[in-house]
mmCIF file of C-alpha atoms in Angstrom:
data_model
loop_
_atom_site.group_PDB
_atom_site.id
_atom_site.type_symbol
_atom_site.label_atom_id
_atom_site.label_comp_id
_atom_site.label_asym_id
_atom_site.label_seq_id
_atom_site.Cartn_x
_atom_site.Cartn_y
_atom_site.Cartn_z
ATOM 1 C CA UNK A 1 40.908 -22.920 -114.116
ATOM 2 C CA UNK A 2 44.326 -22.872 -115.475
ATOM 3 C CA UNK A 3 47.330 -20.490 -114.862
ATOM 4 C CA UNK A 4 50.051 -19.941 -116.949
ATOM 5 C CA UNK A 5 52.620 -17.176 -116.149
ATOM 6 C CA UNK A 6 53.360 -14.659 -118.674
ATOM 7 C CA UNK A 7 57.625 -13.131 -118.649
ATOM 8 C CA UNK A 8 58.338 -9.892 -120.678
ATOM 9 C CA UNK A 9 61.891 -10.072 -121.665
ATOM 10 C CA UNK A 10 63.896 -10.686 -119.003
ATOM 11 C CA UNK A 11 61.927 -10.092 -115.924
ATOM 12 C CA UNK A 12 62.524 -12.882 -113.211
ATOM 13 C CA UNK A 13 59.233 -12.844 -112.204
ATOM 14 C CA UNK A 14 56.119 -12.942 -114.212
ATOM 15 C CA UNK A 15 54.169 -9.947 -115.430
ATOM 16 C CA UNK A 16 51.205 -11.241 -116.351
ATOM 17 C CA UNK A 17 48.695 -14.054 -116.141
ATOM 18 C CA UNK A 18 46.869 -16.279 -118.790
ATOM 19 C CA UNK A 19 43.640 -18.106 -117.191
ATOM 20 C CA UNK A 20 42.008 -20.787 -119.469
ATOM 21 C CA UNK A 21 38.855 -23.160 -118.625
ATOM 22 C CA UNK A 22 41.075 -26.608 -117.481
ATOM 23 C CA UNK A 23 38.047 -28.770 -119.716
ATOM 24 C CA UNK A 24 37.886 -26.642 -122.547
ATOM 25 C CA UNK A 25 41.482 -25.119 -122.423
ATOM 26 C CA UNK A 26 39.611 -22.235 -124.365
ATOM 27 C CA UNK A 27 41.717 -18.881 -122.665
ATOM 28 C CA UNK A 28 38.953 -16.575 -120.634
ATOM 29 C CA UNK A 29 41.138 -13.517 -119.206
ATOM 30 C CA UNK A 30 44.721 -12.029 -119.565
ATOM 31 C CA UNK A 31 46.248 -10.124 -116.158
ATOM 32 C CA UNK A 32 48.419 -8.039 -116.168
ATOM 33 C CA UNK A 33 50.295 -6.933 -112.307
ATOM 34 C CA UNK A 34 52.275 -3.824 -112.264
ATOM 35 C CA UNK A 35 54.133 -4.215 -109.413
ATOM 36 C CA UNK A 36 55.630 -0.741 -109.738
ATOM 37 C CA UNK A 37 52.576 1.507 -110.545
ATOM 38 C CA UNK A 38 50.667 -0.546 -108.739
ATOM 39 C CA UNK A 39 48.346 -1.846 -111.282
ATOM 40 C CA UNK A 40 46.165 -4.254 -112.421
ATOM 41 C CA UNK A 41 45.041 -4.715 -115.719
ATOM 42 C CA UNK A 42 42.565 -7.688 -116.480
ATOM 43 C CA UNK A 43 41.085 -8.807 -120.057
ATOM 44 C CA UNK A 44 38.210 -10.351 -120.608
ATOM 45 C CA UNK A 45 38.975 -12.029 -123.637
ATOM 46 C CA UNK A 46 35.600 -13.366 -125.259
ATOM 47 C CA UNK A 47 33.701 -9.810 -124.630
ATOM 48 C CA UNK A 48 37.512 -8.220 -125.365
ATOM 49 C CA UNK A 49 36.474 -6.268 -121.977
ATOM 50 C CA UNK A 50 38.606 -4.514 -120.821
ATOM 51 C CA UNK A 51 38.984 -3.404 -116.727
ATOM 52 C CA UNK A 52 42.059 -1.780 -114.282
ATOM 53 C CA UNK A 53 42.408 -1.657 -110.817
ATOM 54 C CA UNK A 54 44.745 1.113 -109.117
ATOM 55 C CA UNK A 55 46.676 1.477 -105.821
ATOM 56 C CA UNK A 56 46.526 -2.386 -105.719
ATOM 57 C CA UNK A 57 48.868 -2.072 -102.764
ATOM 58 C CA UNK A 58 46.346 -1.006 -100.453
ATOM 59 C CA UNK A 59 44.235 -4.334 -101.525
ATOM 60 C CA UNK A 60 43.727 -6.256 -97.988
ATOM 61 C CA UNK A 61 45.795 -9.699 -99.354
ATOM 62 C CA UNK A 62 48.599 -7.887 -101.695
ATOM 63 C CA UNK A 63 51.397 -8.509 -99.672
ATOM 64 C CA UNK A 64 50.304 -11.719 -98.409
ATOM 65 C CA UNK A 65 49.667 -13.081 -102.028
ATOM 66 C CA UNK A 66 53.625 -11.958 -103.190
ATOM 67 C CA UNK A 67 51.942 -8.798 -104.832
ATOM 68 C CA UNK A 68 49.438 -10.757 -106.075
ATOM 69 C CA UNK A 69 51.658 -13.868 -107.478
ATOM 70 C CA UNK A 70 48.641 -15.378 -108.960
ATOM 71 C CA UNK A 71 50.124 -19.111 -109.348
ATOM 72 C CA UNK A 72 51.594 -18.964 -106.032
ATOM 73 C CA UNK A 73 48.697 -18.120 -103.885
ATOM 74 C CA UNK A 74 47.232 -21.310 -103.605
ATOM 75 C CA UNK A 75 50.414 -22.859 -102.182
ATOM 76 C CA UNK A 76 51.105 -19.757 -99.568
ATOM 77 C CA UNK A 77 50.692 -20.546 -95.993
ATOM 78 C CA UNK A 78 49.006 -16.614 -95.395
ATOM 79 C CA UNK A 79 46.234 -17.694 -98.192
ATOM 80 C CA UNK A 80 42.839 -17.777 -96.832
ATOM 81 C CA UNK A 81 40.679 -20.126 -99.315
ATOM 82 C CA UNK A 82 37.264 -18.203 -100.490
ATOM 83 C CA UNK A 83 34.521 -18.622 -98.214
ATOM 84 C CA UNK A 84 31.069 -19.707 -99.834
ATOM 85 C CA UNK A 85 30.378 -15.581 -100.507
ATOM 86 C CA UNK A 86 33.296 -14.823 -102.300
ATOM 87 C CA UNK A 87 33.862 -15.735 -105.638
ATOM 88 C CA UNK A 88 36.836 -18.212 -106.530
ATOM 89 C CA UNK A 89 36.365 -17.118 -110.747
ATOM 90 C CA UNK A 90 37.028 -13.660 -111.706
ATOM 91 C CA UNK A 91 34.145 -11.927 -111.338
ATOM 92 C CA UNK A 92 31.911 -9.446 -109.534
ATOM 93 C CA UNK A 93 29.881 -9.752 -106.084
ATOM 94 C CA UNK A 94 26.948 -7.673 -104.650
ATOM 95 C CA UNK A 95 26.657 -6.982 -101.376
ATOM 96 C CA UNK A 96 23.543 -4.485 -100.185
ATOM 97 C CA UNK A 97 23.004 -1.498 -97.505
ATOM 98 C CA UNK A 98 21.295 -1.174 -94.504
ATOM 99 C CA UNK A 99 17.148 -1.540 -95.536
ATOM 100 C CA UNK A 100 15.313 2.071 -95.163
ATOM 101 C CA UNK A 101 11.857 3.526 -96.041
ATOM 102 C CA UNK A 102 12.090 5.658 -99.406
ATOM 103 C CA UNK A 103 9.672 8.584 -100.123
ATOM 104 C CA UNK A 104 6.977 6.544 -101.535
ATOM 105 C CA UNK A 105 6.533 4.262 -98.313
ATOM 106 C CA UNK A 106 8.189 1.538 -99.297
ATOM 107 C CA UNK A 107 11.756 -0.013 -98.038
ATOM 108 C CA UNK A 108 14.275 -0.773 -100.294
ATOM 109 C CA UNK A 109 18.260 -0.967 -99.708
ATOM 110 C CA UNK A 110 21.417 -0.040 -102.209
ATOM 111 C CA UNK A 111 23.673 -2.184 -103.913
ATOM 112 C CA UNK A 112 27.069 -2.107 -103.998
ATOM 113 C CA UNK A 113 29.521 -4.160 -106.139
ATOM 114 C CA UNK A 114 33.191 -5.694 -106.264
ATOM 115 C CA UNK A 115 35.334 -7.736 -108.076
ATOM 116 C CA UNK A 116 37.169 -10.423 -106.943
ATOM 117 C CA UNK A 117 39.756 -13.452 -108.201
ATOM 118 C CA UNK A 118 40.402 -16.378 -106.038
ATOM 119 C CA UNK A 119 38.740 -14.959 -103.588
ATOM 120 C CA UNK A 120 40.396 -11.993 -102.702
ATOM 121 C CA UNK A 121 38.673 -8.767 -103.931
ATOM 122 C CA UNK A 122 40.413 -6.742 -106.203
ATOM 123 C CA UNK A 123 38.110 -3.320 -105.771
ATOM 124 C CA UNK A 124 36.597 -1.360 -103.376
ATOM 125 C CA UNK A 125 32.984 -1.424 -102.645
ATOM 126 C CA UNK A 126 31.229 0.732 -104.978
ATOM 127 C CA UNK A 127 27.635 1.778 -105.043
ATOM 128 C CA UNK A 128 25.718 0.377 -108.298
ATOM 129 C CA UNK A 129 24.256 3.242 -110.280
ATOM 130 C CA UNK A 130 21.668 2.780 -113.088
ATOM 131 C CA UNK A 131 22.602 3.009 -116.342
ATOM 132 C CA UNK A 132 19.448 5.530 -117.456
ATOM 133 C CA UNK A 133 18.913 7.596 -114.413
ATOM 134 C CA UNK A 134 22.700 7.306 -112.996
ATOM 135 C CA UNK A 135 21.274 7.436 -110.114
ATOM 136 C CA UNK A 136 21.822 4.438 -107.353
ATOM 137 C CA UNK A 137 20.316 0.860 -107.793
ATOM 138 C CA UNK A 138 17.748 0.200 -105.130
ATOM 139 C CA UNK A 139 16.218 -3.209 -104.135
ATOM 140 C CA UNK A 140 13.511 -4.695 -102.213
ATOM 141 C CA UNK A 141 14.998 -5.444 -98.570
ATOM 142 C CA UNK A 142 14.470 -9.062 -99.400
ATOM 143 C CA UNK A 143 15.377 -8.810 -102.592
ATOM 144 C CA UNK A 144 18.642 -10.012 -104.940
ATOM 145 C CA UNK A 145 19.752 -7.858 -107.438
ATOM 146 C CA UNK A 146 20.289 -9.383 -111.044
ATOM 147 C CA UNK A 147 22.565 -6.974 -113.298
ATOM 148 C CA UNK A 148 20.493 -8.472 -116.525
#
């Protein structure tokens, strides 16, 4: 990935983010950081999807990224690189509950879901709900789940 730094007029640091593919150059997402409302905006340009994060104070790394100084985090002593489980691309991870026996006899566990950017996640855990039922996304115990 590449990061170019975004300025709106005559801010002295940037306000938003441009992140291409470094082979392709082709541009995948747009950030914008409110430092001041505390929010993050993120574009997904391709599928022109659209997703915001609040209260991105209270994420675990804000402060130690410089309010999430997204071309300076690499460089800063505090930053922890990703471990294998946590995405380095901006994108989401599933994570699952405690395995238990539902009414019909059989075990299953819940999934939850966050996003994360260079490893650091952006979101809280969330519980996956299904799109027809609403209700929540249950798996096998040994089971992956696959949002396809």
């Amino acid at each position: 990935m590449e990061i170019t730094e975004v300025f709106v007029d005559g801010d002295e640091r940037a306000r938003g983010y441009l992140i291409a593919d470094k082979e392709t150059n082709n541009l995948l997402y747009f950030f914008d950081v409110d430092r001041v409302d505390y929010k993050l905006t993120t574009i997904k340009i391709d599928a022109a999807q659209t997703m915001i994060f609040n209260n991105i104070n209270e994420v675990d790394k804000y402060l130690s990224t410089n309010e999430f100084d997204f071309i300076s985090i690499k460089d800063n002593p505090d930053f922890e690189p990703p471990t294998a489980n946590q995405p380095i691309t901006f994108r989401e991870r599933y994570s699952y509950g405690a395995c238990f026996r539902l009414q019909d006899g059989s075990y299953g566990r819940g999934v939850y879901r966050a996003t994360y950017f260079l490893g650091i996640r952006l979101s809280s855990w969330t519980q996956v709900l299904d799109e027809e039922s609403g209700g929540p996304v249950i798996v096998g115990c040994n089971e992956e789940y696959n949002p396809n």
